[in-house]
Amino acid sequence: MTRVVADGKIRGFIQVGQEMRVKFVAGNWKMNGSLSANDTLLQALLPALRDISGMDIAVCPPYPYLAQVRRAAEGSQVALGGQDLCQYGNGAYTGGVSAEMLRDLGCGYVIVGHSERRTLFGEGDALVAEKFAAALKAGLKPVLCVGETLAERESGATDGVVARQLNAVLQRSGVAALREAVIAYEPVWAIGTGKTATPEEAQAVHAGIRGLVAKSDTAVAAAVRIVYGGSVKASNAAQLFGMPDIDGGLIGGAALVADDFAGICRAASR
Ligand code: PEP
């Protein structure tokens, strides 16, 4: 695996075999924001991202603000994503938001299986796999979150947990579906805690995930982007993103601060 030089500048590409993986950074705003707070954030963020190239950037605001962010980000390189979706198509599902609706609102991505959905809302592997399939069917790129709790890590169960979460999706949608998806390794103990996995700890799990995918399809394994999430900051992003199997980040808290999110994107574009 080598970093490649494009146009005389080192870009955020990593080459494995024949594949080039473009780095991906997504901001998960979670249940934060208001019309005016979002305006303030976007007015600072969009200009700060303007000179960043050679990577993919997305922001995932709460559903009610998707249209606002879409308008503000029009013509920029910032793509739009949902934070979750309903597993069903349009119909009598009160409170649900379908993949078709997210597409209609201009989303290209949707997060599925975030640990907050798994733990606080009781979403299991089978439901996450259904949501992943629904996203794909509508032409959205699912960002599939996997990751272990602290207790699972301490009992040596990390690889098994991540494999179980990933296999549920592979069994439902098939390995080729990963070509249209992003995997986010997010150790639950690192989310919103200020504790970050070391680059080596994260790399070990990312390599394990890629190895697991390779057992089904080596080409897909080389192509799929595996991003890291868990207290990524502008100060630790470059080290994390410099690891061979870390293809960017899913960012929570730091995505709400324009300079911090721009700094993380800049680290990925190097
Ligand atoms: C997340 O919620 O996906 C996340 C990574 O949060 P934070 O960056 O705040 O740890």
Tab-separated table of C-alpha atoms and ligand atoms in Angstrom:
chain	number	residue	atom	x	y	z
A	1	MET	CA	0.000	0.000	0.000
A	2	THR	CA	1.506	3.289	-1.017
A	3	ARG	CA	0.607	6.937	-0.896
A	4	VAL	CA	0.550	8.284	-4.432
A	5	VAL	CA	1.536	11.641	-5.779
A	6	ALA	CA	-0.950	13.363	-8.070
A	7	ASP	CA	-0.293	16.653	-9.868
A	8	GLY	CA	2.962	16.991	-7.956
A	9	LYS	CA	1.078	17.049	-4.645
A	10	ILE	CA	0.542	14.221	-2.226
A	11	ARG	CA	-3.205	13.664	-2.153
A	12	GLY	CA	-5.433	11.670	0.119
A	13	PHE	CA	-5.306	8.553	-2.012
A	14	ILE	CA	-4.147	5.161	-0.975
A	15	GLN	CA	-3.462	2.503	-3.558
A	16	VAL	CA	-4.025	-1.164	-2.918
A	17	GLY	CA	-3.428	-3.408	-5.884
A	18	GLN	CA	-5.307	-1.744	-8.710
A	19	GLU	CA	-7.624	0.260	-6.442
A	20	MET	CA	-7.408	3.899	-5.380
A	21	ARG	CA	-9.408	4.893	-2.378
A	22	VAL	CA	-10.355	8.539	-2.107
A	23	LYS	CA	-10.538	9.684	1.492
A	24	PHE	CA	-13.986	10.407	2.927
A	25	VAL	CA	-14.858	12.626	5.875
A	26	ALA	CA	-18.440	12.980	7.080
A	27	GLY	CA	-19.767	15.198	9.835
A	28	ASN	CA	-22.552	13.725	11.957
A	29	TRP	CA	-24.330	16.678	13.538
A	30	LYS	CA	-26.472	14.323	15.637
A	31	MET	CA	-29.523	15.982	17.264
A	32	ASN	CA	-27.941	19.432	17.338
A	33	GLY	CA	-28.555	22.711	15.571
A	34	SER	CA	-31.218	25.269	14.759
A	35	LEU	CA	-31.876	27.338	11.638
A	36	SER	CA	-29.734	30.161	12.938
A	37	ALA	CA	-26.965	28.012	14.448
A	38	ASN	CA	-26.722	26.040	11.190
A	39	ASP	CA	-26.474	29.266	9.178
A	40	THR	CA	-23.629	30.457	11.368
A	41	LEU	CA	-21.819	27.124	11.100
A	42	LEU	CA	-22.253	26.879	7.318
A	43	GLN	CA	-21.170	30.473	6.734
A	44	ALA	CA	-17.864	29.641	8.397
A	45	LEU	CA	-17.523	26.070	7.165
A	46	LEU	CA	-18.212	26.320	3.440
A	47	PRO	CA	-15.517	28.948	2.725
A	48	ALA	CA	-13.065	27.042	4.935
A	49	LEU	CA	-13.564	23.897	2.829
A	50	ARG	CA	-13.332	25.661	-0.537
A	51	ASP	CA	-9.619	25.066	-1.116
A	52	ILE	CA	-9.684	21.424	-0.049
A	53	SER	CA	-9.584	18.893	-2.879
A	54	GLY	CA	-8.854	15.269	-3.641
A	55	MET	CA	-11.321	13.852	-1.129
A	56	ASP	CA	-15.049	13.446	-0.492
A	57	ILE	CA	-16.819	15.477	2.214
A	58	ALA	CA	-20.364	15.087	3.551
A	59	VAL	CA	-22.408	16.566	6.369
A	60	CYS	CA	-25.330	14.799	8.012
A	61	PRO	CA	-27.674	17.265	9.716
A	62	PRO	CA	-30.932	16.280	11.452
A	63	TYR	CA	-33.797	15.594	9.008
A	64	PRO	CA	-35.577	18.960	9.472
A	65	TYR	CA	-32.478	20.850	8.378
A	66	LEU	CA	-31.556	18.812	5.286
A	67	ALA	CA	-33.227	21.289	2.934
A	68	GLN	CA	-31.524	24.249	4.618
A	69	VAL	CA	-28.091	22.639	4.336
A	70	ARG	CA	-28.766	21.550	0.772
A	71	ARG	CA	-29.537	25.142	-0.235
A	72	ALA	CA	-26.485	26.532	1.536
A	73	ALA	CA	-24.104	23.879	0.188
A	74	GLU	CA	-25.355	24.005	-3.408
A	75	GLY	CA	-22.429	24.353	-5.798
A	76	SER	CA	-19.920	23.355	-3.118
A	77	GLN	CA	-18.112	20.045	-2.834
A	78	VAL	CA	-20.043	19.187	0.337
A	79	ALA	CA	-22.462	16.281	-0.091
A	80	LEU	CA	-25.488	15.717	2.074
A	81	GLY	CA	-26.273	12.688	4.206
A	82	GLY	CA	-29.024	11.507	6.519
A	83	GLN	CA	-28.250	10.269	10.018
A	84	ASP	CA	-30.624	7.327	9.809
A	85	LEU	CA	-33.566	6.097	7.731
A	86	CYS	CA	-36.607	3.895	8.009
A	87	GLN	CA	-36.172	0.391	6.645
A	88	TYR	CA	-39.507	0.612	4.807
A	89	GLY	CA	-40.495	2.377	1.615
A	90	ASN	CA	-43.041	5.218	1.688
A	91	GLY	CA	-46.310	4.304	3.378
A	92	ALA	CA	-48.091	4.099	6.711
A	93	TYR	CA	-45.053	4.282	8.990
A	94	THR	CA	-45.717	7.261	11.264
A	95	GLY	CA	-42.576	9.149	12.139
A	96	GLY	CA	-40.455	7.333	9.580
A	97	VAL	CA	-38.226	8.918	6.945
A	98	SER	CA	-37.646	6.763	3.876
A	99	ALA	CA	-34.607	6.373	1.691
A	100	GLU	CA	-36.645	7.845	-1.190
A	101	MET	CA	-37.308	10.979	0.859
A	102	LEU	CA	-33.622	11.354	1.645
A	103	ARG	CA	-32.839	11.054	-2.069
A	104	ASP	CA	-35.561	13.590	-2.836
A	105	LEU	CA	-33.894	16.000	-0.408
A	106	GLY	CA	-30.565	15.622	-2.177
A	107	CYS	CA	-28.825	13.135	0.098
A	108	GLY	CA	-26.087	10.984	-1.347
A	109	TYR	CA	-25.264	9.179	1.891
A	110	VAL	CA	-27.014	7.881	4.984
A	111	ILE	CA	-25.550	6.655	8.260
A	112	VAL	CA	-26.846	3.252	9.342
A	113	GLY	CA	-26.211	1.364	12.559
A	114	HIS	CA	-24.680	4.243	14.488
A	115	SER	CA	-23.950	3.029	18.024
A	116	GLU	CA	-26.417	5.566	19.427
A	117	ARG	CA	-29.133	3.957	17.304
A	118	ARG	CA	-27.988	0.496	18.357
A	119	THR	CA	-27.738	1.223	22.086
A	120	LEU	CA	-30.307	3.983	22.757
A	121	PHE	CA	-32.927	2.861	20.242
A	122	GLY	CA	-32.372	-0.889	20.408
A	123	GLU	CA	-31.476	-1.405	16.757
A	124	GLY	CA	-30.098	-4.886	16.203
A	125	ASP	CA	-27.989	-6.306	13.402
A	126	ALA	CA	-30.995	-7.537	11.408
A	127	LEU	CA	-32.682	-4.125	11.410
A	128	VAL	CA	-29.428	-2.393	10.497
A	129	ALA	CA	-29.053	-4.823	7.586
A	130	GLU	CA	-32.589	-3.952	6.410
A	131	LYS	CA	-31.821	-0.227	6.605
A	132	PHE	CA	-28.582	-0.768	4.679
A	133	ALA	CA	-30.514	-2.625	1.952
A	134	ALA	CA	-33.204	0.078	1.807
A	135	ALA	CA	-30.554	2.774	1.388
A	136	LEU	CA	-28.861	0.916	-1.452
A	137	LYS	CA	-32.158	0.250	-3.217
A	138	ALA	CA	-32.849	3.996	-3.323
A	139	GLY	CA	-29.362	4.813	-4.610
A	140	LEU	CA	-27.990	6.154	-1.332
A	141	LYS	CA	-24.527	5.194	-0.131
A	142	PRO	CA	-24.900	3.722	3.347
A	143	VAL	CA	-22.225	4.574	5.911
A	144	LEU	CA	-22.342	1.407	7.998
A	145	CYS	CA	-21.156	1.891	11.577
A	146	VAL	CA	-19.629	-1.015	13.442
A	147	GLY	CA	-17.750	-1.054	16.720
A	148	GLU	CA	-17.379	-2.580	20.143
A	149	THR	CA	-18.182	-1.333	23.639
A	150	LEU	CA	-15.477	-0.943	26.256
A	151	ALA	CA	-16.557	-4.171	27.975
A	152	GLU	CA	-16.377	-6.023	24.668
A	153	ARG	CA	-12.901	-4.638	23.965
A	154	GLU	CA	-11.676	-5.516	27.433
A	155	SER	CA	-12.950	-9.059	27.092
A	156	GLY	CA	-11.148	-9.463	23.761
A	157	ALA	CA	-14.385	-9.564	21.763
A	158	THR	CA	-13.690	-6.637	19.388
A	159	ASP	CA	-13.041	-8.652	16.226
A	160	GLY	CA	-15.990	-10.951	16.868
A	161	VAL	CA	-18.419	-8.066	17.456
A	162	VAL	CA	-17.328	-6.180	14.367
A	163	ALA	CA	-17.457	-9.372	12.273
A	164	ARG	CA	-20.986	-10.139	13.516
A	165	GLN	CA	-22.195	-6.612	12.686
A	166	LEU	CA	-20.616	-6.683	9.236
A	167	ASN	CA	-21.679	-10.233	8.395
A	168	ALA	CA	-25.339	-9.373	9.013
A	169	VAL	CA	-25.101	-6.810	6.223
A	170	LEU	CA	-23.057	-9.058	3.927
A	171	GLN	CA	-25.593	-11.861	4.290
A	172	ARG	CA	-28.483	-9.516	3.479
A	173	SER	CA	-26.969	-7.454	0.661
A	174	GLY	CA	-23.935	-9.419	-0.565
A	175	VAL	CA	-20.314	-8.379	-0.591
A	176	ALA	CA	-20.536	-6.412	-3.872
A	177	ALA	CA	-22.874	-3.959	-2.100
A	178	LEU	CA	-19.843	-2.632	-0.245
A	179	ARG	CA	-18.677	-0.999	-3.468
A	180	GLU	CA	-21.548	1.457	-2.961
A	181	ALA	CA	-20.994	1.859	0.785
A	182	VAL	CA	-18.590	3.142	3.390
A	183	ILE	CA	-17.759	1.242	6.568
A	184	ALA	CA	-17.184	3.336	9.699
A	185	TYR	CA	-15.289	1.648	12.516
A	186	GLU	CA	-16.468	3.481	15.617
A	187	PRO	CA	-15.397	2.006	18.946
A	188	VAL	CA	-18.306	2.901	21.222
A	189	TRP	CA	-15.934	3.818	24.078
A	190	ALA	CA	-14.349	6.507	21.891
A	191	ILE	CA	-17.559	8.223	20.738
A	192	GLY	CA	-18.097	11.605	22.352
A	193	THR	CA	-15.771	10.653	25.218
A	194	GLY	CA	-12.633	12.494	24.179
A	195	LYS	CA	-10.867	9.082	24.180
A	196	THR	CA	-9.520	8.201	20.748
A	197	ALA	CA	-8.267	4.806	19.649
A	198	THR	CA	-4.568	5.095	18.908
A	199	PRO	CA	-3.772	5.015	15.202
A	200	GLU	CA	-2.319	1.529	15.744
A	201	GLU	CA	-5.403	0.272	17.608
A	202	ALA	CA	-7.693	1.617	14.920
A	203	GLN	CA	-5.487	0.325	12.097
A	204	ALA	CA	-5.544	-3.189	13.574
A	205	VAL	CA	-9.361	-3.292	13.493
A	206	HIS	CA	-9.540	-1.663	10.050
A	207	ALA	CA	-7.108	-4.256	8.675
A	208	GLY	CA	-9.245	-6.977	10.276
A	209	ILE	CA	-12.388	-5.605	8.611
A	210	ARG	CA	-10.655	-5.442	5.232
A	211	GLY	CA	-9.387	-8.975	5.757
A	212	LEU	CA	-12.894	-10.155	6.533
A	213	VAL	CA	-14.253	-8.593	3.344
A	214	ALA	CA	-11.318	-10.083	1.395
A	215	LYS	CA	-12.437	-13.566	2.391
A	216	SER	CA	-15.501	-12.969	0.188
A	217	ASP	CA	-13.999	-10.678	-2.466
A	218	THR	CA	-10.467	-9.309	-2.581
A	219	ALA	CA	-11.299	-6.606	-5.143
A	220	VAL	CA	-14.141	-5.252	-3.010
A	221	ALA	CA	-11.889	-5.404	0.045
A	222	ALA	CA	-9.291	-3.284	-1.746
A	223	ALA	CA	-11.919	-0.781	-2.888
A	224	VAL	CA	-14.136	-0.300	0.166
A	225	ARG	CA	-13.527	2.795	2.229
A	226	ILE	CA	-13.190	2.118	5.945
A	227	VAL	CA	-13.277	5.332	7.973
A	228	TYR	CA	-12.624	5.774	11.675
A	229	GLY	CA	-14.923	7.552	14.132
A	230	GLY	CA	-14.449	8.332	17.796
A	231	SER	CA	-13.266	11.687	19.109
A	232	VAL	CA	-11.370	12.605	15.931
A	233	LYS	CA	-9.992	16.143	16.186
A	234	ALA	CA	-7.920	18.321	13.896
A	235	SER	CA	-4.950	17.523	16.166
A	236	ASN	CA	-5.130	13.712	15.815
A	237	ALA	CA	-6.685	13.343	12.356
A	238	ALA	CA	-3.469	13.315	10.315
A	239	GLN	CA	-1.965	10.468	12.332
A	240	LEU	CA	-5.119	8.394	12.103
A	241	PHE	CA	-5.616	9.062	8.394
A	242	GLY	CA	-1.975	8.242	7.728
A	243	MET	CA	-2.569	4.592	8.595
A	244	PRO	CA	-2.809	2.317	5.549
A	245	ASP	CA	-6.346	1.065	6.119
A	246	ILE	CA	-7.930	4.250	7.518
A	247	ASP	CA	-9.662	6.061	4.674
A	248	GLY	CA	-11.041	9.068	6.506
A	249	GLY	CA	-13.351	9.755	9.411
A	250	LEU	CA	-16.895	9.980	10.714
A	251	ILE	CA	-16.883	13.035	12.926
A	252	GLY	CA	-19.320	13.929	15.705
A	253	GLY	CA	-18.525	16.755	18.105
A	254	ALA	CA	-15.810	18.347	15.981
A	255	ALA	CA	-18.207	18.553	13.022
A	256	LEU	CA	-20.074	21.338	14.839
A	257	VAL	CA	-17.024	23.607	14.908
A	258	ALA	CA	-16.136	24.964	11.469
A	259	ASP	CA	-12.386	25.293	12.023
A	260	ASP	CA	-12.142	21.855	13.601
A	261	PHE	CA	-14.089	20.101	10.846
A	262	ALA	CA	-12.168	21.961	8.146
A	263	GLY	CA	-8.897	21.025	9.852
A	264	ILE	CA	-9.909	17.355	9.848
A	265	CYS	CA	-10.830	17.526	6.151
A	266	ARG	CA	-7.526	19.224	5.417
A	267	ALA	CA	-5.696	16.381	7.192
A	268	ALA	CA	-7.514	13.889	4.957
A	269	SER	CA	-6.673	15.771	1.772
A	270	ARG	CA	-2.929	15.716	2.390
B	1	PEP	C1	-19.972	9.831	16.043
B	1	PEP	O1	-20.974	10.117	16.667
B	1	PEP	O2	-20.074	9.173	15.005
B	1	PEP	C2	-18.675	10.283	16.553
B	1	PEP	C3	-17.607	9.779	16.026
B	1	PEP	O3	-18.715	11.226	17.544
B	1	PEP	P1	-17.446	11.996	18.169
B	1	PEP	O4	-16.572	12.439	17.033
B	1	PEP	O5	-18.040	13.136	18.939
B	1	PEP	O6	-16.749	11.008	19.060
